[in-house]
mmCIF file with all atom_site columns, C-alpha atoms in Angstrom:
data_model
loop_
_atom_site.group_PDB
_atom_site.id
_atom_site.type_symbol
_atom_site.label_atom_id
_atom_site.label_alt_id
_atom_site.label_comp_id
_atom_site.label_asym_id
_atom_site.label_entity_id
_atom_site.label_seq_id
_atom_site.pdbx_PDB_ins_code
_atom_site.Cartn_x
_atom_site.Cartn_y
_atom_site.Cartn_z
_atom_site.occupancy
_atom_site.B_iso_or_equiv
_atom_site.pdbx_formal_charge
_atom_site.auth_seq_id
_atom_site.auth_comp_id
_atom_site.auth_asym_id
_atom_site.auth_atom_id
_atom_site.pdbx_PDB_model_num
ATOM 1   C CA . UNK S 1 1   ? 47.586  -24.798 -23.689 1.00 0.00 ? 26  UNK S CA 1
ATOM 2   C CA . UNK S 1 2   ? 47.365  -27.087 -20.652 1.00 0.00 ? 27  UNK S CA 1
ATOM 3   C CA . UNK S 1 3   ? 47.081  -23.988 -18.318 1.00 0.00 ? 28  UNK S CA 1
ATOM 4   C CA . UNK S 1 4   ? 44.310  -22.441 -20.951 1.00 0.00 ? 29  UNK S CA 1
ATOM 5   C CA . UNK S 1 5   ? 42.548  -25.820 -20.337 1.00 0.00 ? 30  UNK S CA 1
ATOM 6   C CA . UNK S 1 6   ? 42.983  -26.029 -16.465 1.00 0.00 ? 31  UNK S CA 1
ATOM 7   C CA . UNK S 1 7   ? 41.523  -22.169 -16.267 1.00 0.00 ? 32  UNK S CA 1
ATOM 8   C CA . UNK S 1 8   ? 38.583  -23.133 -18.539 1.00 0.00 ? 33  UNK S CA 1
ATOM 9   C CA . UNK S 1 9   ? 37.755  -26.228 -16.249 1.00 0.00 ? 34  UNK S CA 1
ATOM 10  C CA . UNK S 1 10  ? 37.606  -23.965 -13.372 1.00 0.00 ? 35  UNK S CA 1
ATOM 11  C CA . UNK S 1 11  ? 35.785  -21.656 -15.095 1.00 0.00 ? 36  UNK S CA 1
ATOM 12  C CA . UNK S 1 12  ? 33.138  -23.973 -15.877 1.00 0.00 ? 37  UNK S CA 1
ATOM 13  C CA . UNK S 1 13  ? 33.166  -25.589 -12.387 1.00 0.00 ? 38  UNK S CA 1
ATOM 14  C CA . UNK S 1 14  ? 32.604  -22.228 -10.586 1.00 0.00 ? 39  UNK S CA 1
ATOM 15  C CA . UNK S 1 15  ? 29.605  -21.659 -13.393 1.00 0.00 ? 40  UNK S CA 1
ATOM 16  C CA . UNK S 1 16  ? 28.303  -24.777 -12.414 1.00 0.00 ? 41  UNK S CA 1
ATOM 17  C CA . UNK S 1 17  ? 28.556  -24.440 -8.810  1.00 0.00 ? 42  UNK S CA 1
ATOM 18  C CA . UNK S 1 18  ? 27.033  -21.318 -9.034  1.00 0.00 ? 43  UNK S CA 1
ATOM 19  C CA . UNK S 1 19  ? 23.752  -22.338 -10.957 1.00 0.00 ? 44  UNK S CA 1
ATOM 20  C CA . UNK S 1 20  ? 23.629  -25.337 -8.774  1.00 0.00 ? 45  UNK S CA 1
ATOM 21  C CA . UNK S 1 21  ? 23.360  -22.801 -5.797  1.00 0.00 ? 46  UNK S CA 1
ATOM 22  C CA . UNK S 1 22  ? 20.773  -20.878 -6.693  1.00 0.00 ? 47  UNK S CA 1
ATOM 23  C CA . UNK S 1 23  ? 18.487  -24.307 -8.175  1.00 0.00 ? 48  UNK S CA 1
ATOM 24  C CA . UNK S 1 24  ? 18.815  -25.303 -4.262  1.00 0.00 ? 49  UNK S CA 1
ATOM 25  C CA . UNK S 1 25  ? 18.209  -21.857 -2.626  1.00 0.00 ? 50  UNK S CA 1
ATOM 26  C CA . UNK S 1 26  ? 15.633  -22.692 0.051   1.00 0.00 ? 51  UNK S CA 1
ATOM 27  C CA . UNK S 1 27  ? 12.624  -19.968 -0.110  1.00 0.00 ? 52  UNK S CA 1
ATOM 28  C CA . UNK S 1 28  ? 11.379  -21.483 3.437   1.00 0.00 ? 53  UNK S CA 1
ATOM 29  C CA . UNK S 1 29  ? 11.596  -18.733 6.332   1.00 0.00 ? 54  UNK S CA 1
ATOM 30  C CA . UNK S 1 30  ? 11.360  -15.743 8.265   1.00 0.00 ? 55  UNK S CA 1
ATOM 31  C CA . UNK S 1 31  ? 12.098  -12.628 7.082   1.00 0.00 ? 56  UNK S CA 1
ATOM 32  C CA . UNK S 1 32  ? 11.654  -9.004  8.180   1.00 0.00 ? 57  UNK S CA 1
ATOM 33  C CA . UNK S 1 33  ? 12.593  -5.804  6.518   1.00 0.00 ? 58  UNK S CA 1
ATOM 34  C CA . UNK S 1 34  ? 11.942  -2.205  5.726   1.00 0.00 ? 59  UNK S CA 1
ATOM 35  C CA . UNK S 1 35  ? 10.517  -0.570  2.596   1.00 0.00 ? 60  UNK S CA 1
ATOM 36  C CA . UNK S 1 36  ? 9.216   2.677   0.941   1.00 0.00 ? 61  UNK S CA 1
ATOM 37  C CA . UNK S 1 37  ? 7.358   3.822   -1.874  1.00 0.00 ? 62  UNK S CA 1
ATOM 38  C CA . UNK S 1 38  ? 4.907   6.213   -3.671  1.00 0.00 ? 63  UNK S CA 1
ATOM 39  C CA . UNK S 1 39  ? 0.974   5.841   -3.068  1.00 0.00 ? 64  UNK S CA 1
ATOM 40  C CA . UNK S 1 40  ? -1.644  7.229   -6.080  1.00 0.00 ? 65  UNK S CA 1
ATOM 41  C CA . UNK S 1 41  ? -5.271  7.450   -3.466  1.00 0.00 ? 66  UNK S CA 1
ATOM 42  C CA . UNK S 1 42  ? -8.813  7.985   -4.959  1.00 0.00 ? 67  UNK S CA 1
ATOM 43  C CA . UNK S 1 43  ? -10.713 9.322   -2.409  1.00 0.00 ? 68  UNK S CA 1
ATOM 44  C CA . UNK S 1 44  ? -14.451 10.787  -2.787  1.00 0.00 ? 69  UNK S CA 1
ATOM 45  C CA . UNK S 1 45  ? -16.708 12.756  -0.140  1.00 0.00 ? 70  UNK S CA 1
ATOM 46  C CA . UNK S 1 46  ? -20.403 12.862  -0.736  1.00 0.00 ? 71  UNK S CA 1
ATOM 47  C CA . UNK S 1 47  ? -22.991 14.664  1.899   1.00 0.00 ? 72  UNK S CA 1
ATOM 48  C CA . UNK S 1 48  ? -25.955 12.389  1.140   1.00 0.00 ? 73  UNK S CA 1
ATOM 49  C CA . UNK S 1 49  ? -27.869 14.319  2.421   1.00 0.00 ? 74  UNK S CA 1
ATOM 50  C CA . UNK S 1 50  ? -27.250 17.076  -0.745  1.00 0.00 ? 75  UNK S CA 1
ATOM 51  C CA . UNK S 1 51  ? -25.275 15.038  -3.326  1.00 0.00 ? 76  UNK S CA 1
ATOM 52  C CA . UNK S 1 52  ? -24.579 18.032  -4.799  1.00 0.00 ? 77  UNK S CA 1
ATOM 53  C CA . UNK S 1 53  ? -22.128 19.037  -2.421  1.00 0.00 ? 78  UNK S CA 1
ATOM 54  C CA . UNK S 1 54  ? -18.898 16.790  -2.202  1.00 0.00 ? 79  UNK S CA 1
ATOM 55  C CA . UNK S 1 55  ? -15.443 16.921  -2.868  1.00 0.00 ? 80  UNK S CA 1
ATOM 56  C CA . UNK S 1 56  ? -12.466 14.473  -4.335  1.00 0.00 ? 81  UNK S CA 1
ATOM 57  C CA . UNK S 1 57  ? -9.590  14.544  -1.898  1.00 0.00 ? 82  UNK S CA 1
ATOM 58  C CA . UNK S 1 58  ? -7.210  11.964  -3.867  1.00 0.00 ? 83  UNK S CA 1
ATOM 59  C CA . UNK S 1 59  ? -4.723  12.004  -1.506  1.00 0.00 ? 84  UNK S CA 1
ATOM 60  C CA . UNK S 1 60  ? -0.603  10.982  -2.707  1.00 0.00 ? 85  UNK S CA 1
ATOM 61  C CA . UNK S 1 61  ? 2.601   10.892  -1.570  1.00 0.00 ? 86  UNK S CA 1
ATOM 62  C CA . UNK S 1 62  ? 5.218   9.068   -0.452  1.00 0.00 ? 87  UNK S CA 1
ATOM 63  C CA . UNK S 1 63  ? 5.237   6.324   2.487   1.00 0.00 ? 88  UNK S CA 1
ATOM 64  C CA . UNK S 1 64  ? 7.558   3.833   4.244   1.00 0.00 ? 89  UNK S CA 1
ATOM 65  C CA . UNK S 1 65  ? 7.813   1.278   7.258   1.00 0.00 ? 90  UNK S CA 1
ATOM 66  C CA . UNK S 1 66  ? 8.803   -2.164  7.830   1.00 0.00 ? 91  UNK S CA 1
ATOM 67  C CA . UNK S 1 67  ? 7.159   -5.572  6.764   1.00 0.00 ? 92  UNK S CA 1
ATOM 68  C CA . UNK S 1 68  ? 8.043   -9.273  8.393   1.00 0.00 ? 93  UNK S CA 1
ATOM 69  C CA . UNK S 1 69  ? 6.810   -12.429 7.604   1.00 0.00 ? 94  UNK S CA 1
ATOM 70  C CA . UNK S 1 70  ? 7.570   -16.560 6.804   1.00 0.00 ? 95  UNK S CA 1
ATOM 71  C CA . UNK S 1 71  ? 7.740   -18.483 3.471   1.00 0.00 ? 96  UNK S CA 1
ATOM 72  C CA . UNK S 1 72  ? 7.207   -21.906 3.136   1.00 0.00 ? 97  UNK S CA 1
ATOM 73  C CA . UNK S 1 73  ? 8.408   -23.284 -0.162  1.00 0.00 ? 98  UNK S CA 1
ATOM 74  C CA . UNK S 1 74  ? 7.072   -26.699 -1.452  1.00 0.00 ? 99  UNK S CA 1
ATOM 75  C CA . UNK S 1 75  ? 8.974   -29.562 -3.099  1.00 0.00 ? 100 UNK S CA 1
ATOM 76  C CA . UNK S 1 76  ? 7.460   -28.451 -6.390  1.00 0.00 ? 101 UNK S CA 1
ATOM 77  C CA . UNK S 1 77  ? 8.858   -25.070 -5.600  1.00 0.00 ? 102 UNK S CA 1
ATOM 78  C CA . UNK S 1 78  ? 5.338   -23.357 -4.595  1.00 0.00 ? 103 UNK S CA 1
ATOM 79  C CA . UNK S 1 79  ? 5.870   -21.031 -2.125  1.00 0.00 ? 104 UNK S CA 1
ATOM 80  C CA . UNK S 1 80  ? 3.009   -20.111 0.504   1.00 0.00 ? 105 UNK S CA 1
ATOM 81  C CA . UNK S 1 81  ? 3.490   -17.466 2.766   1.00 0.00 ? 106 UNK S CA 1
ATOM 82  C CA . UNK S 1 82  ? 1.992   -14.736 5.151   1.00 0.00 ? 107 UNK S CA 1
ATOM 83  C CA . UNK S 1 83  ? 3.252   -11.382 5.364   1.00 0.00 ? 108 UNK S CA 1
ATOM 84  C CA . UNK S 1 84  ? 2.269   -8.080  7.232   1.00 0.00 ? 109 UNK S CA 1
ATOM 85  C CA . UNK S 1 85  ? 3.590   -4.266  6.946   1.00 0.00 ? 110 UNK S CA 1
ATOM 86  C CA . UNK S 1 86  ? 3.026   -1.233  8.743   1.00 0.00 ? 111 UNK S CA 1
ATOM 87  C CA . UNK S 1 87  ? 3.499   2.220   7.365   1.00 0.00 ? 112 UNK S CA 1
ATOM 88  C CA . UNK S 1 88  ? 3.616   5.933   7.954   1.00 0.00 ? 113 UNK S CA 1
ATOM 89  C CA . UNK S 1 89  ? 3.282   7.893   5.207   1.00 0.00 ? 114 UNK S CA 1
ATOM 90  C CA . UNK S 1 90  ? 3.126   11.697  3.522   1.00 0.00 ? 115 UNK S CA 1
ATOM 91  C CA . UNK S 1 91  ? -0.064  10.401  1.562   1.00 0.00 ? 116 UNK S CA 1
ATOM 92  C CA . UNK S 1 92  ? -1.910  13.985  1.090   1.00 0.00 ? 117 UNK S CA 1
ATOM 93  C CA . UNK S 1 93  ? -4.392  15.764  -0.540  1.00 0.00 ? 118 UNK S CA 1
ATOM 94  C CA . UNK S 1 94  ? -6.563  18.818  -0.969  1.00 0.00 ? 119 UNK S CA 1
ATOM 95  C CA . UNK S 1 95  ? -9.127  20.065  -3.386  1.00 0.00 ? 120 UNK S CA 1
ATOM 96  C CA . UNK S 1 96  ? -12.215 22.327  -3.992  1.00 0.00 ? 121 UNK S CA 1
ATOM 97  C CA . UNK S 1 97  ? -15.133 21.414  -1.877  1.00 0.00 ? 122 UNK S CA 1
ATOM 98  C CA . UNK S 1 98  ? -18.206 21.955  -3.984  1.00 0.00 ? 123 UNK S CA 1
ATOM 99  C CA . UNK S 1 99  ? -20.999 23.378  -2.095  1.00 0.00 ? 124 UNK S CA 1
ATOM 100 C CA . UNK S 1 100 ? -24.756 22.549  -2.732  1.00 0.00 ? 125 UNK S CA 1
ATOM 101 C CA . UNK S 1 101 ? -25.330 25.613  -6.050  1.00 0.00 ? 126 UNK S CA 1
ATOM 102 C CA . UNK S 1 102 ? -21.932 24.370  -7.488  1.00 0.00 ? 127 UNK S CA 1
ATOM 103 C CA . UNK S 1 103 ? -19.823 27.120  -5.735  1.00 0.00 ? 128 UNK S CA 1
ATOM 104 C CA . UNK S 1 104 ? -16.174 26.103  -4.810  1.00 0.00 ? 129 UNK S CA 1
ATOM 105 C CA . UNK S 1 105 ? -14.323 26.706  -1.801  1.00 0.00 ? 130 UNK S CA 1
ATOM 106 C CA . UNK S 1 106 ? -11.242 25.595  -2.163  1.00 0.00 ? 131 UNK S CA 1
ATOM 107 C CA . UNK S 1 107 ? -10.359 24.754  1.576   1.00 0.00 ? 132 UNK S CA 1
ATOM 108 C CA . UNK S 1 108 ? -10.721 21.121  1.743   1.00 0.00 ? 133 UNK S CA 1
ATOM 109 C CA . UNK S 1 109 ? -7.579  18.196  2.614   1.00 0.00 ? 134 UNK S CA 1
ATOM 110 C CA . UNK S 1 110 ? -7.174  15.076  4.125   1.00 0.00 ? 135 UNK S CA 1
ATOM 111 C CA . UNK S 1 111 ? -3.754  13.108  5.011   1.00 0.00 ? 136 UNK S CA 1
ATOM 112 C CA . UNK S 1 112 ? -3.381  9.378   5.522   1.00 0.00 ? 137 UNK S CA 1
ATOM 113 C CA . UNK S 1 113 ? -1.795  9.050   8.757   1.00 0.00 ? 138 UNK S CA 1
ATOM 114 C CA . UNK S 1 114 ? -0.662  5.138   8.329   1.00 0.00 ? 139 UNK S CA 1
ATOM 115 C CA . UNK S 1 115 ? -1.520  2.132   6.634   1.00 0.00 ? 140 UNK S CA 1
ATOM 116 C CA . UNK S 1 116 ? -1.471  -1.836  7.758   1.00 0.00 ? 141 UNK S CA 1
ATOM 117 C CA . UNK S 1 117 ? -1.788  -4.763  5.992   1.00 0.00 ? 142 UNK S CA 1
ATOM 118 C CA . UNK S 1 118 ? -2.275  -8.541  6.646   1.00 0.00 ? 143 UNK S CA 1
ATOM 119 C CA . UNK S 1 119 ? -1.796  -10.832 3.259   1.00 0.00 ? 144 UNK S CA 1
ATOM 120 C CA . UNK S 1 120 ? -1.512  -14.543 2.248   1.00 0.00 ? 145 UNK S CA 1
ATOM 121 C CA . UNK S 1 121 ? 0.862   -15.092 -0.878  1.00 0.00 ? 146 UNK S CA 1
ATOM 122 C CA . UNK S 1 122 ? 1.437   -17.338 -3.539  1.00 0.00 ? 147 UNK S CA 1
ATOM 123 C CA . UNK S 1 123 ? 4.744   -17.734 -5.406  1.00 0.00 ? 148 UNK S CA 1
ATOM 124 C CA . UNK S 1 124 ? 6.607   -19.998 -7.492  1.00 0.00 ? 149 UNK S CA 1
ATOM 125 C CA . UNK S 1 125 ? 10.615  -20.104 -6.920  1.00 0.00 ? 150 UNK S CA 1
ATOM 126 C CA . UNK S 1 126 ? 13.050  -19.988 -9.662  1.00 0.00 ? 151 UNK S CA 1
ATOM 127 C CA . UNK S 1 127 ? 16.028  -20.412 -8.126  1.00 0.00 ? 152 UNK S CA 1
ATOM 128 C CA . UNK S 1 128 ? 16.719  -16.860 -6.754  1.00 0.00 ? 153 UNK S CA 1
ATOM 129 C CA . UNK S 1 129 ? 13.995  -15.406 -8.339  1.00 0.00 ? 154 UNK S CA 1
ATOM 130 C CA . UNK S 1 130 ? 10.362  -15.261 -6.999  1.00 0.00 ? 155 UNK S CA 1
ATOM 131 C CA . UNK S 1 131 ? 7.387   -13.407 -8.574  1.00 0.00 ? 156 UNK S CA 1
ATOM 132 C CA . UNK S 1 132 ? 4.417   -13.650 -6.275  1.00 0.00 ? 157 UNK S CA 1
ATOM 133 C CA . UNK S 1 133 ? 0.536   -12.771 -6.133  1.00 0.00 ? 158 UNK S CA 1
ATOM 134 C CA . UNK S 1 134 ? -0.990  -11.510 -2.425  1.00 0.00 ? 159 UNK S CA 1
ATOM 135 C CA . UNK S 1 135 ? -3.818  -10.448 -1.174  1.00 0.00 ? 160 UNK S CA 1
ATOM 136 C CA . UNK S 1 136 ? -5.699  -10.164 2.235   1.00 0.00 ? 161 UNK S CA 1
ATOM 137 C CA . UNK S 1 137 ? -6.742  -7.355  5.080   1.00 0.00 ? 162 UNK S CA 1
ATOM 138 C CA . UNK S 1 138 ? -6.060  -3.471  4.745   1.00 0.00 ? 163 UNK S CA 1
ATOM 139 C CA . UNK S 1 139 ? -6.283  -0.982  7.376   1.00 0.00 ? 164 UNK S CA 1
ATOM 140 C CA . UNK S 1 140 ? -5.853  2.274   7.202   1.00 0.00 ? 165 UNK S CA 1
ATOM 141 C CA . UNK S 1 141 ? -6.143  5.703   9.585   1.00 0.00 ? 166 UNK S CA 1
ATOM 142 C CA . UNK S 1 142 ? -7.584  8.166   7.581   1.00 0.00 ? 167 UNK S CA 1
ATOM 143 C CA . UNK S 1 143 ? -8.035  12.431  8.378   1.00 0.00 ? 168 UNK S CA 1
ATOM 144 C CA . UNK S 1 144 ? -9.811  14.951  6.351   1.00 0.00 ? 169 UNK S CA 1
ATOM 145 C CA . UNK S 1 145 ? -11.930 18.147  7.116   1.00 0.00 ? 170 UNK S CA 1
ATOM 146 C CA . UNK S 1 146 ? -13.128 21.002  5.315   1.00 0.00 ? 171 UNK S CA 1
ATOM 147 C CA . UNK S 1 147 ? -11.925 24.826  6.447   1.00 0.00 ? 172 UNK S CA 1
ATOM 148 C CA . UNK S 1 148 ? -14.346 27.662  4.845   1.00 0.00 ? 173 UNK S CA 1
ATOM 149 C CA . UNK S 1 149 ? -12.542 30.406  3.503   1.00 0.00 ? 174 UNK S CA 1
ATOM 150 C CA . UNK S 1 150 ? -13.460 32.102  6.576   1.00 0.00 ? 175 UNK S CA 1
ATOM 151 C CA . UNK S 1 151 ? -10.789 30.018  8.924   1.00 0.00 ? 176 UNK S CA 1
ATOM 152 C CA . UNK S 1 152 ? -13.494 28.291  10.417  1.00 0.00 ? 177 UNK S CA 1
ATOM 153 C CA . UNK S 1 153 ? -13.591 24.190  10.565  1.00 0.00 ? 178 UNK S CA 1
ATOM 154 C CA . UNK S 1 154 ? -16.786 23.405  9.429   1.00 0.00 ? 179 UNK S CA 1
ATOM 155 C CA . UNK S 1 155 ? -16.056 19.912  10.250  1.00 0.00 ? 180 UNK S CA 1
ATOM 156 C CA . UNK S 1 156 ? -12.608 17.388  11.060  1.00 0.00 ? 181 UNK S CA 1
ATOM 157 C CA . UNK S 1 157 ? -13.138 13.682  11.088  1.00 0.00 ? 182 UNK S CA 1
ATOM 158 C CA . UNK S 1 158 ? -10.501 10.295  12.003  1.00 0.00 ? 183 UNK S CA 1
ATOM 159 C CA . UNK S 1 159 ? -11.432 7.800   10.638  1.00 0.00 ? 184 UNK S CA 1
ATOM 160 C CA . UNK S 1 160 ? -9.931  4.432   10.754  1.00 0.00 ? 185 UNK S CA 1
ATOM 161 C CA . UNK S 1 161 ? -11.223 2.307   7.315   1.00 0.00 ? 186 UNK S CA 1
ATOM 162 C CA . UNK S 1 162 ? -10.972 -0.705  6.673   1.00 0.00 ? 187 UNK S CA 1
ATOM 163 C CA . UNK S 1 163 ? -11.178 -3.078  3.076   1.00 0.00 ? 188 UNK S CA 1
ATOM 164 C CA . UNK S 1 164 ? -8.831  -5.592  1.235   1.00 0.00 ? 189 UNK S CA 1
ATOM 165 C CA . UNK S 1 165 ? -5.687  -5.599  -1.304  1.00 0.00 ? 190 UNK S CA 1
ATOM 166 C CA . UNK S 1 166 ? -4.208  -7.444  -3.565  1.00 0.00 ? 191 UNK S CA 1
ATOM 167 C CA . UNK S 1 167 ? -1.113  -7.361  -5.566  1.00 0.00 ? 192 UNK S CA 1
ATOM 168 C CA . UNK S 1 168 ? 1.751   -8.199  -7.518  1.00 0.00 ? 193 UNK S CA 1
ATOM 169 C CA . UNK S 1 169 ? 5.471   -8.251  -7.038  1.00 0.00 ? 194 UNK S CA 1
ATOM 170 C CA . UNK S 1 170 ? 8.899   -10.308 -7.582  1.00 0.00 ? 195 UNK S CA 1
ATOM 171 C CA . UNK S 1 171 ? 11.832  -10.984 -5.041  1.00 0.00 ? 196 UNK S CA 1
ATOM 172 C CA . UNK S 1 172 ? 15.622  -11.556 -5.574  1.00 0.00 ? 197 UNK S CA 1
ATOM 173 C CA . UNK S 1 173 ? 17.416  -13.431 -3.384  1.00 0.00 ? 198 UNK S CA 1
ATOM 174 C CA . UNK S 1 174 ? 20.953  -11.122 -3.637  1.00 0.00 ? 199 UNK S CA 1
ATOM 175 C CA . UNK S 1 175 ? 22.575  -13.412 -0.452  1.00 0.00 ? 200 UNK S CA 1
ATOM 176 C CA . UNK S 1 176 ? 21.325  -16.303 0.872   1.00 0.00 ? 201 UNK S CA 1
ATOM 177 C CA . UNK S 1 177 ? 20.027  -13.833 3.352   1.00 0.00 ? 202 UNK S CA 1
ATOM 178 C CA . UNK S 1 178 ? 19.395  -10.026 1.829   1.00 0.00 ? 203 UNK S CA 1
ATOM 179 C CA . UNK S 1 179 ? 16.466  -10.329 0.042   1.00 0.00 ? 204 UNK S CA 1
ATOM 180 C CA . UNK S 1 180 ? 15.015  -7.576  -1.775  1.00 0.00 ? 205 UNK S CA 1
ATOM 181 C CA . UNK S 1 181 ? 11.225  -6.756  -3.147  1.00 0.00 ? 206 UNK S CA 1
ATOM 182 C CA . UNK S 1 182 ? 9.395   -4.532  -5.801  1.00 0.00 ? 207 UNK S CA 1
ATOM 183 C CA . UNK S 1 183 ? 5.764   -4.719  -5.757  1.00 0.00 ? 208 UNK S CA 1
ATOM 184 C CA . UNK S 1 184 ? 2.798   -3.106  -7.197  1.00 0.00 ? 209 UNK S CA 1
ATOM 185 C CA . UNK S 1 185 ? -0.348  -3.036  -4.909  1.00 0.00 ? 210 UNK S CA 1
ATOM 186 C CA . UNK S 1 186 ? -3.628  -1.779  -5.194  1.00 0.00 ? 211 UNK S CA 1
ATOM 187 C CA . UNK S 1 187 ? -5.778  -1.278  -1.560  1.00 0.00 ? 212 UNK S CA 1
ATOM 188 C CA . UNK S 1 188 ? -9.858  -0.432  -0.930  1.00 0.00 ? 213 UNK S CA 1
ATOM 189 C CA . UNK S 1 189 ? -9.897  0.987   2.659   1.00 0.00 ? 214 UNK S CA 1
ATOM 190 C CA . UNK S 1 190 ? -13.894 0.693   1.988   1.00 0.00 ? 215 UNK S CA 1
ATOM 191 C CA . UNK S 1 191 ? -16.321 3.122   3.075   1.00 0.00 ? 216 UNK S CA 1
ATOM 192 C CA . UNK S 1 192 ? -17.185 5.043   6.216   1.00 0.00 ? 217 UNK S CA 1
ATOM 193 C CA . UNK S 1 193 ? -20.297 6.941   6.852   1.00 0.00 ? 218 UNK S CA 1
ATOM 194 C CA . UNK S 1 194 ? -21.041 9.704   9.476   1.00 0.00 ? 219 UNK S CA 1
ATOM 195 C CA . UNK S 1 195 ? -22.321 12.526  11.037  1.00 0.00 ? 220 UNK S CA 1
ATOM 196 C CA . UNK S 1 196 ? -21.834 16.114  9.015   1.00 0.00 ? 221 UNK S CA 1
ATOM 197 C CA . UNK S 1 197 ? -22.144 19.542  11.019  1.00 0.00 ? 222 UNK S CA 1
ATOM 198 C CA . UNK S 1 198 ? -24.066 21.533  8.338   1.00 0.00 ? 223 UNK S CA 1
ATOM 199 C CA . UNK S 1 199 ? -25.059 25.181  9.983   1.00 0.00 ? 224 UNK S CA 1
ATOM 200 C CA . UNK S 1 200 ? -28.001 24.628  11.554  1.00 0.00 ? 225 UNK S CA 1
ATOM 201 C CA . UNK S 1 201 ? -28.569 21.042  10.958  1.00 0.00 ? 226 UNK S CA 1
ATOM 202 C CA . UNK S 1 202 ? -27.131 17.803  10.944  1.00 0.00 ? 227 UNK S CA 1
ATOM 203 C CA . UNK S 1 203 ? -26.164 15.919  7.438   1.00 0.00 ? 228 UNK S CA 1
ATOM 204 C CA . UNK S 1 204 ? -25.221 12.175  6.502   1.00 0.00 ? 229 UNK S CA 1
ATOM 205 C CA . UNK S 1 205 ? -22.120 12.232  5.096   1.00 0.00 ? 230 UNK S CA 1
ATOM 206 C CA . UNK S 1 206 ? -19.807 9.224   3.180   1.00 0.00 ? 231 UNK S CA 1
ATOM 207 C CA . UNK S 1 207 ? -16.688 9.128   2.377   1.00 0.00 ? 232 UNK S CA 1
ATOM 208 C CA . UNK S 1 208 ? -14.285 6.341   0.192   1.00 0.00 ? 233 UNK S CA 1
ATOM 209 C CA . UNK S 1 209 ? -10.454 5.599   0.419   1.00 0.00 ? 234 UNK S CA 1
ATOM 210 C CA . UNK S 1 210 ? -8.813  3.202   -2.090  1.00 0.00 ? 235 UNK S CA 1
ATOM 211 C CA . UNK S 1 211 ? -5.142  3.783   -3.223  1.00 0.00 ? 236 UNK S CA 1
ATOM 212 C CA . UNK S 1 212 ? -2.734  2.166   -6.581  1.00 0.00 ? 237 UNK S CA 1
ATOM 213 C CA . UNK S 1 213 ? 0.831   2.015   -4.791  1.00 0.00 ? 238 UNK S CA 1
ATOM 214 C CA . UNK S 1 214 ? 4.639   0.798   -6.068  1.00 0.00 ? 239 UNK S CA 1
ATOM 215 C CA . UNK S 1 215 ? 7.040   -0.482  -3.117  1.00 0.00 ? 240 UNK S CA 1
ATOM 216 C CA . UNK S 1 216 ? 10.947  -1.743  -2.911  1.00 0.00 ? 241 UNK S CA 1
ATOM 217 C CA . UNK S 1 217 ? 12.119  -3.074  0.426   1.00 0.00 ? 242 UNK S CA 1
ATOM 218 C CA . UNK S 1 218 ? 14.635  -5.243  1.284   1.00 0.00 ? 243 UNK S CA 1
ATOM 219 C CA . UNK S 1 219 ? 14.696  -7.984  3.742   1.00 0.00 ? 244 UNK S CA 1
ATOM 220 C CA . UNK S 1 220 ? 16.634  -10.173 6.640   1.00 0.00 ? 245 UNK S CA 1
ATOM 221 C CA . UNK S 1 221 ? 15.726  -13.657 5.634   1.00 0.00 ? 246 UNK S CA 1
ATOM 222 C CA . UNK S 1 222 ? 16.472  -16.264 8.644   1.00 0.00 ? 247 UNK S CA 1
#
């Protein structure tokens, strides 16, 4: 009974140890790690010159890279913090371009090349746990073109666009050091306009970029 009672003790000291560890786990840091995930785009090119004619790329795929930044965790257990990522991705799409008369030609894709991002977030620590909101600066490098069924580009463009995200995500502390992330973010690369080859003539042309993307990564924490 006395050795039942001396195991139960222990028990109950570890337990408490334990919980006492993660109330004190310090959220205040560097970090850096690596990441990957799976990118939904909506993407939508208009010649505004002939609205009629215009195509929905939607590009999707899969993507991964690396992502660093520094925490700074408040006495009320806030937690402020900047991060950044850079990816290269698979993000692709094609689709019929719809010429002016509503004829398809199905010859038209476009591939995000890589994406970059610059956020503040906002978090509030529960011991090992932290959910977060961010938000803050998107880039991203954007190609697309449209072949006619006859090989022949009819026109390429690179574009590099540029909008905002925001998002949502939670971290788990696993070691005072391993760290790891799942996070839901939604991006608007904005809008670029530009010059269309069109036969004999020159057309305005627009294009959009905006993508709903889930992420795990796990991080190096200082």
């Amino acid at each position: 009974m006395r050795q039942l009672l001396i195991a139960a003790s222990a028990l109950a000291l570890g337990a408490g140890t334990a919980a006492a560890q993660d109330q004190v786990y310090d959220w205040s840091g560097a970090y850096v790690g690596v990441q990957a995930g799976y990118a939904l785009g909506q993407s939508l090119y208009t010649n505004t010159d002939f609205p009629t004619e215009y195509v929905n790329y939607d590009p999707d795929g899969f993507f991964g890279g690396v992502y660093a930044g520094y925490n700074f965790q408040m006495s009320n257990n806030v937690v402020l913090g900047i991060d950044g990522d850079l990816n290269f991705t698979g993000i692709k799409g094609s689709n019929d371009y719809w010429w002016v008369g509503g004829i398809p030609v199905p010859t038209a894709s476009a591939e995000i090349k890589y994406t970059a991002a610059l956020r503040a977030r906002l978090g509030y620590a529960m011991g090992r746990v932290l959910p977060y909101v961010a938000g803050g600066l998107s880039v991203a490098k954007y190609d697309f073109d449209f072949i006619r069924d006859t090989g022949f580009v009819h026109y390429a463009e690179s574009e590099t666009m540029v909008g905002w995200n925001v998002g949502l995500g939670a971290e788990y502390a696993a070691t005072d050091s391993l760290v790891l992330r799942a996070e839901y973010r939604y991006s608007d690369y904005g809008s670029k306009s530009f010059a269309q080859p069109d036969f004999f003539r020159i057309d305005d042309a627009h294009i959009t970029l905006s993508s709903h993307d889930f992420r795990f990564g796990i991080a190096y924490k200082f």
